[in-house]
Short mmCIF file of C-alpha atoms and ligand atoms in Angstrom, two decimals:
data_model
loop_
_atom_site.label_atom_id
_atom_site.label_comp_id
_atom_site.label_asym_id
_atom_site.label_seq_id
_atom_site.Cartn_x
_atom_site.Cartn_y
_atom_site.Cartn_z
CA MET K 15 44.33 19.61 -82.98
CA ALA K 16 44.25 23.38 -83.46
CA LYS K 17 44.54 24.43 -87.07
CA ILE K 18 47.22 26.91 -87.99
CA LYS K 19 45.70 29.80 -89.91
CA GLY K 20 47.85 30.46 -92.95
CA TYR K 21 48.15 33.74 -94.84
CA GLN K 22 45.13 34.58 -96.91
CA ARG K 23 44.80 37.18 -99.59
CA PRO K 24 42.57 40.00 -98.29
CA GLN K 25 39.28 40.60 -100.14
CA THR K 26 40.61 44.08 -100.84
CA LEU K 27 43.25 42.69 -103.24
CA HIS K 28 42.33 41.18 -106.60
CA ASP K 29 43.67 37.70 -107.32
CA LYS K 30 46.29 38.85 -109.84
CA PRO K 31 50.06 38.34 -110.03
CA TRP K 32 52.15 41.47 -109.43
CA HIS K 33 53.98 43.03 -112.38
CA PHE K 34 56.80 44.20 -110.05
CA CYS K 35 60.46 43.14 -110.47
CA PRO K 36 61.90 40.49 -108.09
CA GLY K 37 62.77 42.05 -104.73
CA CYS K 38 60.72 45.21 -105.31
CA HIS K 39 58.87 46.39 -102.21
CA HIS K 40 55.81 47.85 -103.94
CA GLY K 41 53.96 44.53 -103.61
CA ILE K 42 54.47 44.46 -99.84
CA VAL K 43 53.24 48.02 -99.43
CA HIS K 44 50.21 47.36 -101.65
CA ARG K 45 49.33 44.31 -99.56
CA LEU K 46 49.64 46.23 -96.28
CA CYS K 47 47.35 49.01 -97.51
CA ALA K 48 44.80 46.41 -98.64
CA GLU K 49 44.99 44.50 -95.34
CA VAL K 50 44.44 47.64 -93.27
CA VAL K 51 41.46 48.70 -95.38
CA GLU K 52 39.93 45.26 -94.90
CA GLU K 53 40.67 45.10 -91.16
CA MET K 54 39.09 48.54 -90.66
CA GLY K 55 36.00 47.34 -92.54
CA LEU K 56 36.34 50.15 -95.08
CA GLN K 57 36.40 48.29 -98.42
CA SER K 58 33.22 49.95 -99.70
CA GLN K 59 34.25 53.35 -98.31
CA THR K 60 37.79 53.60 -99.70
CA ILE K 61 39.01 55.53 -102.72
CA GLY K 62 42.66 54.97 -103.67
CA VAL K 63 44.38 57.62 -105.75
CA GLY K 64 47.28 56.14 -107.73
CA SER K 65 50.29 57.81 -109.27
CA VAL K 66 52.57 57.59 -112.27
CA GLY K 67 55.52 55.28 -111.66
CA CYS K 68 55.84 51.61 -110.78
CA GLY K 69 52.70 51.98 -108.61
CA VAL K 70 50.67 53.11 -111.63
CA PHE K 71 48.67 49.88 -111.85
CA SER K 72 47.41 50.03 -108.24
CA TYR K 73 43.83 50.11 -109.55
CA ASN K 74 44.45 46.67 -111.09
CA TYR K 75 45.33 45.23 -107.68
CA PHE K 76 43.19 47.07 -105.13
CA ASN K 77 39.64 45.75 -104.90
CA PHE K 78 38.07 49.10 -103.98
CA ASP K 79 37.42 52.30 -105.88
CA GLY K 80 40.40 54.08 -107.42
CA ILE K 81 41.45 56.97 -109.63
CA GLY K 82 44.55 57.38 -111.84
CA PRO K 83 45.73 61.02 -111.75
CA SER K 84 48.48 62.55 -113.89
CA HIS K 85 52.08 62.54 -112.65
CA GLY K 86 52.46 64.18 -109.21
CA ARG K 87 48.88 65.40 -108.96
CA ALA K 88 47.53 62.71 -106.64
CA PRO K 89 47.24 64.95 -103.53
CA ALA K 90 45.27 67.54 -105.53
CA VAL K 91 42.92 64.87 -106.86
CA ALA K 92 42.59 63.34 -103.39
CA THR K 93 41.80 66.79 -101.97
CA GLY K 94 38.91 67.21 -104.38
CA VAL K 95 37.54 63.73 -103.75
CA LYS K 96 37.77 64.03 -99.97
CA ARG K 97 36.14 67.46 -99.87
CA VAL K 98 33.19 66.19 -101.89
CA LEU K 99 32.98 62.83 -100.08
CA PRO K 100 34.26 63.54 -96.55
CA ASP K 101 33.10 60.19 -95.14
CA LYS K 102 35.33 58.17 -97.49
CA LEU K 103 38.84 56.98 -96.72
CA VAL K 104 40.94 58.68 -99.41
CA PHE K 105 44.61 57.85 -99.81
CA THR K 106 47.26 58.41 -102.44
CA TYR K 107 50.00 55.92 -103.31
CA GLN K 108 53.09 57.69 -104.67
CA GLY K 109 56.76 57.14 -105.48
CA ASP K 110 59.49 59.64 -104.64
CA GLY K 111 59.76 60.97 -108.21
CA ASP K 112 56.01 61.48 -108.28
CA LEU K 113 55.71 62.95 -104.76
CA ALA K 114 59.00 64.75 -104.14
CA ALA K 115 59.87 65.97 -107.64
CA ILE K 116 57.03 66.57 -110.07
CA GLY K 117 54.36 66.70 -107.34
CA THR K 118 56.23 68.71 -104.70
CA THR K 119 53.72 71.56 -104.81
CA GLU K 120 50.71 69.28 -104.38
CA MET K 121 52.36 67.40 -101.53
CA VAL K 122 53.51 70.49 -99.62
CA HIS K 123 50.33 72.49 -100.02
CA SER K 124 47.96 69.66 -99.17
CA ALA K 125 49.89 69.40 -95.88
CA VAL K 126 49.91 73.18 -95.40
CA ARG K 127 46.13 73.22 -95.86
CA GLY K 128 45.76 70.29 -93.48
CA GLU K 129 43.73 68.30 -96.02
CA ASN K 130 42.19 65.30 -94.34
CA ILE K 131 43.84 62.79 -96.70
CA THR K 132 46.57 60.15 -96.37
CA ILE K 133 49.67 59.79 -98.54
CA ILE K 134 51.48 56.45 -98.77
CA PHE K 135 54.93 57.46 -100.01
CA VAL K 136 57.20 54.73 -101.39
CA ASN K 137 60.77 56.06 -101.32
CA ASN K 138 63.24 53.98 -103.36
CA THR K 139 65.58 56.96 -103.93
CA LEU K 140 65.11 57.14 -107.71
CA TYR K 141 62.68 57.10 -110.65
CA GLY K 142 62.10 53.36 -110.95
CA MET K 143 59.67 53.03 -113.82
CA THR K 144 61.60 55.14 -116.31
CA GLY K 145 64.98 53.48 -115.80
CA GLY K 146 66.53 54.76 -112.58
CA GLN K 147 67.06 58.52 -112.93
CA MET K 148 68.01 60.68 -109.94
CA ALA K 149 65.19 61.92 -107.70
CA PRO K 150 65.35 64.58 -104.95
CA THR K 151 65.60 61.66 -102.51
CA THR K 152 68.67 60.09 -104.17
CA LEU K 153 71.48 59.57 -101.63
CA MET K 154 74.71 61.56 -101.79
CA GLY K 155 77.15 59.69 -104.02
CA GLN K 156 74.44 57.34 -105.32
CA GLN K 157 74.91 56.33 -108.93
CA THR K 158 71.83 56.64 -111.11
CA THR K 159 71.42 56.82 -114.87
CA THR K 160 71.52 60.65 -114.66
CA THR K 161 74.29 60.74 -112.03
CA PRO K 162 76.62 58.05 -113.40
CA ARG K 163 79.49 59.30 -111.19
CA GLY K 164 77.25 59.62 -108.15
CA ARG K 165 75.07 62.45 -106.86
CA THR K 166 77.10 65.51 -105.90
CA ARG K 167 76.18 68.55 -103.83
CA GLU K 168 77.40 70.89 -106.59
CA GLN K 169 75.15 69.36 -109.21
CA ALA K 170 72.05 68.38 -107.26
CA GLY K 171 72.17 69.50 -103.62
CA TYR K 172 71.06 67.20 -100.83
CA PRO K 173 68.45 64.44 -100.31
CA MET K 174 64.96 65.77 -99.57
CA LYS K 175 63.63 64.70 -96.17
CA VAL K 176 59.90 64.74 -96.68
CA CYS K 177 58.80 63.59 -93.20
CA GLU K 178 61.00 66.08 -91.36
CA MET K 179 59.70 68.90 -93.58
CA LEU K 180 56.00 68.03 -93.34
CA ALA K 181 56.15 67.45 -89.59
CA THR K 182 56.87 71.19 -89.14
CA MET K 183 53.55 72.13 -90.69
CA ASP K 184 50.56 72.91 -88.50
CA GLY K 185 48.24 71.09 -90.90
CA SER K 186 49.95 67.71 -90.58
CA ALA K 187 48.51 65.30 -88.02
CA TYR K 188 50.39 62.03 -88.47
CA ILE K 189 53.80 61.69 -90.14
CA ALA K 190 55.90 58.51 -89.97
CA ARG K 191 58.79 56.84 -91.76
CA THR K 192 59.02 53.06 -91.84
CA ALA K 193 60.69 50.28 -93.86
CA VAL K 194 59.91 46.72 -94.94
CA PHE K 195 63.36 45.07 -95.01
CA ASN K 196 62.40 42.43 -92.41
CA PRO K 197 59.18 41.01 -90.92
CA ALA K 198 59.34 43.24 -87.81
CA GLN K 199 59.59 46.34 -89.99
CA VAL K 200 56.74 45.10 -92.18
CA LEU K 201 54.51 44.89 -89.08
CA LYS K 202 55.57 48.38 -87.97
CA THR K 203 54.72 49.70 -91.40
CA LYS K 204 51.28 48.12 -91.20
CA LYS K 205 50.70 49.76 -87.79
CA ALA K 206 51.77 53.14 -89.19
CA ILE K 207 49.41 52.80 -92.16
CA ARG K 208 46.59 51.92 -89.75
CA LYS K 209 47.38 54.97 -87.58
CA ALA K 210 47.40 57.19 -90.64
CA PHE K 211 44.04 55.88 -91.83
CA GLU K 212 42.60 56.20 -88.31
CA THR K 213 43.90 59.77 -88.13
CA GLN K 214 41.99 60.57 -91.30
CA MET K 215 38.79 58.81 -90.22
CA ALA K 216 38.94 60.77 -86.93
CA GLY K 217 39.10 63.98 -89.00
CA LEU K 218 42.43 65.10 -87.51
CA GLY K 219 44.06 66.24 -90.76
CA PHE K 220 46.86 65.37 -93.14
CA SER K 221 48.75 62.09 -92.71
CA LEU K 222 51.71 60.56 -94.53
CA VAL K 223 53.62 57.30 -94.17
CA GLU K 224 56.96 57.13 -95.98
CA VAL K 225 58.12 53.57 -96.61
CA LEU K 226 61.83 53.11 -97.42
CA SER K 227 61.79 50.62 -100.27
CA ALA K 228 64.17 48.61 -102.42
CA CYS K 229 64.58 48.86 -106.18
CA PRO K 230 67.09 46.05 -106.89
CA THR K 231 66.71 46.38 -110.67
CA ASN K 232 67.73 50.03 -110.85
CA TRP K 233 70.19 49.81 -107.96
CA GLY K 234 72.05 47.03 -109.83
CA MET K 235 71.77 44.66 -106.86
CA ASN K 236 70.17 41.34 -106.11
CA PRO K 237 67.16 41.43 -103.74
CA LEU K 238 69.22 40.46 -100.65
CA GLU K 239 71.90 43.06 -101.33
CA ALA K 240 69.10 45.59 -101.74
CA LEU K 241 67.76 44.81 -98.25
CA ASP K 242 71.22 45.51 -96.81
CA HIS K 243 71.42 48.72 -98.81
CA VAL K 244 68.19 49.96 -97.21
CA LYS K 245 69.55 49.15 -93.72
CA ASP K 246 73.14 50.30 -94.17
CA ASN K 247 72.82 53.30 -96.48
CA MET K 248 69.25 54.60 -96.36
CA LEU K 249 68.56 54.45 -92.61
CA PRO K 250 71.40 56.82 -91.64
CA VAL K 251 69.96 59.46 -94.00
CA TYR K 252 66.30 58.65 -93.47
CA PRO K 253 65.82 57.63 -89.83
CA LEU K 254 62.68 55.65 -89.02
CA GLY K 255 60.06 56.79 -86.56
CA GLU K 256 57.00 58.90 -85.93
CA PHE K 257 57.66 62.56 -86.62
CA LYS K 258 54.20 63.86 -85.74
CA LEU K 259 51.33 62.35 -83.79
CA LYS K 260 48.34 64.62 -83.19
CA LYS K 261 45.90 63.02 -80.79
CA GLU K 262 42.90 65.35 -81.22
C1 TPP R 20 54.04 64.63 -116.84
C2 TPP R 20 54.94 63.43 -116.92
N1 TPP R 20 56.27 63.58 -116.82
C3 TPP R 20 57.10 62.52 -116.85
C4 TPP R 20 56.59 61.27 -117.03
C5 TPP R 20 57.54 60.08 -117.08
N2 TPP R 20 57.57 59.29 -115.87
C6 TPP R 20 56.80 58.20 -115.73
S1 TPP R 20 57.08 57.39 -114.30
C7 TPP R 20 58.26 58.50 -113.84
C8 TPP R 20 59.06 58.36 -112.57
C9 TPP R 20 58.35 57.67 -111.45
O1 TPP R 20 59.24 57.49 -110.39
P1 TPP R 20 58.75 57.37 -108.91
O2 TPP R 20 57.63 58.30 -108.65
O3 TPP R 20 59.94 57.51 -108.01
O4 TPP R 20 58.13 55.92 -108.80
P2 TPP R 20 58.80 54.48 -108.95
O5 TPP R 20 58.63 54.13 -110.41
O6 TPP R 20 60.24 54.57 -108.53
O7 TPP R 20 58.00 53.63 -108.04
C10 TPP R 20 58.41 59.50 -114.80
C11 TPP R 20 59.36 60.62 -114.73
C12 TPP R 20 55.19 61.12 -117.12
N3 TPP R 20 54.61 59.93 -117.25
N4 TPP R 20 54.37 62.22 -117.07
#
């Protein structure tokens, strides 16, 4: 009788339990990055650049080389690493506070320069690690610890749409937004991460995959309610899809 092959932890992930809250999507996104690195045969060639936020311990989980930069500076650090070691796969792993607030300059200008790096951008619409403050990506009306009555236009303007913005830049080669609220979306996210890494290894330029993610703890929801929140409230503001696909 044929044996069913069950899920196995990739060699690119250490055998350690996650520190993430129940229902958090960081663990899924970590696993997908690790699986793609393994499937592309790049374990010994990969350098992950972490961030400050709930993804800060990525170097504890990824079983390949990694660097921990200061808050928001991951694309600048990745730029330096990639320029010195152009044959490596270099990717950053960043939250929306890290990428779209404190690190806006690094994110925008690495795309403007067309740096041949990849950004994995986990958008949970707030600062998770520090207790749920508003980020540029917070939805209109969303309650956070710094917008207890909901985000308003007068106080904080509108949600920042990173993919739409970066897709306009000549230096960007692959830009996609995905989600992980069901198995089909998880597989699409994995494909997008693979395309981004392939884009980099083909030397085509800057790539970014934004993954819409749940933060049940800071949203004040249980994990199932948080999945619905991604579908019902985040998708209308942050539509999924490929925004840029440079072939050569
Ligand atoms: C220079 C600096 N400023 C502020 C902080 C505090 N800080 C740590 S994590 C964080 C927010 C991270 O949020 P995000 O990037 O959205 O990631 P998440 O935790 O939601 O995954 C902040 C402001 C810091 N560590 N360093």
